[in-house]
Coordinates of C-alpha atoms in Angstrom, one line a residue:
M1 CA 0.0 0.0 0.2
R2 CA 1.3 3.6 -1.0
I3 CA 1.3 6.5 2.1
P4 CA -0.5 9.5 0.1
F5 CA 2.5 12.2 -1.4
T6 CA 0.7 14.6 1.2
F7 CA 0.4 12.4 4.1
S8 CA 3.8 11.8 4.0
T9 CA 4.5 15.9 3.9
V10 CA 3.0 17.0 6.5
I11 CA 3.8 14.1 8.8
S12 CA 7.5 14.7 8.0
C13 CA 6.6 18.2 8.3
C14 CA 5.8 17.5 12.0
I15 CA 8.8 15.1 13.0
I16 CA 11.9 17.1 10.8
P17 CA 11.2 20.0 12.9
C18 CA 10.8 17.3 17.3
L19 CA 14.5 15.6 16.4
A20 CA 16.1 19.2 15.0
G21 CA 14.9 20.4 18.7
C22 CA 17.0 16.4 20.8
N23 CA 20.4 18.2 19.4
R24 CA 20.4 21.3 21.0
A25 CA 24.5 20.5 22.8
Q26 CA 25.2 23.1 26.4
P27 CA 28.3 26.1 24.5
Q28 CA 31.6 24.8 26.1
G29 CA 35.1 27.0 26.8
E30 CA 34.5 30.3 25.4
Q31 CA 30.9 30.5 24.3
A32 CA 29.9 29.7 27.4
R33 CA 31.7 32.3 28.5
A34 CA 29.8 34.9 25.7
V35 CA 26.9 34.2 27.3
T36 CA 26.9 35.5 30.7
F37 CA 25.8 38.7 31.7
Q38 CA 26.6 40.7 32.3
R39 CA 24.3 43.5 35.5
Q40 CA 23.6 46.9 33.9
E41 CA 22.5 50.0 35.6
D42 CA 19.4 50.7 35.8
F43 CA 17.0 52.4 33.1
H44 CA 15.8 55.8 32.9
W45 CA 13.5 57.0 30.8
P46 CA 13.9 60.2 29.4
Q47 CA 12.7 63.7 30.6
G48 CA 11.7 61.4 34.0
K49 CA 8.9 59.3 32.0
R50 CA 8.1 56.3 33.5
V51 CA 6.9 53.8 31.1
A52 CA 7.0 53.8 26.5
I53 CA 4.0 52.9 24.5
S54 CA 4.9 50.9 20.3
L55 CA 1.5 50.5 18.6
T56 CA 2.3 48.3 15.3
F57 CA 0.2 48.3 12.0
D58 CA 0.7 46.0 9.8
D59 CA -1.6 47.3 7.6
A60 CA 0.9 48.5 4.6
R61 CA -1.6 51.2 3.4
L62 CA -1.0 54.7 1.9
S63 CA -3.6 55.9 4.5
Q64 CA -1.6 55.0 7.9
I65 CA 1.0 57.6 5.7
D66 CA -2.2 60.3 4.6
R67 CA -4.0 60.1 7.5
G68 CA -2.0 58.8 10.7
I69 CA 0.8 61.4 10.5
P70 CA -1.9 64.3 11.3
I71 CA -2.6 62.6 13.6
L72 CA 0.0 62.0 15.8
D73 CA 0.9 65.1 14.7
E74 CA -2.1 66.7 16.3
Y75 CA -1.4 64.8 19.8
G76 CA 2.7 65.3 20.0
L77 CA 3.6 61.9 18.9
K78 CA 6.2 60.5 17.1
A79 CA 6.4 57.4 15.0
T80 CA 8.1 54.8 12.9
F81 CA 7.8 54.0 9.5
Y82 CA 9.5 51.2 7.9
V83 CA 9.1 50.3 3.4
S84 CA 9.0 47.0 2.7

């Protein structure tokens, strides 16, 4: 009996990631020392602020620029736009 192609593909897609995670070796020697984190000083927000909020949108619409920037300017908010 022949196994259907889609069934074998689905099974392969499930098994391969599981097996790939089994070979996670621990760093040795110089690599182990590079992984160690150093304690850093406390972070101070600019101008004495206590928090920041990040909003993200993934629409890639021109209306974000046409309508969004004037609204952000009206409230004095900063924004970063990524072009892809």
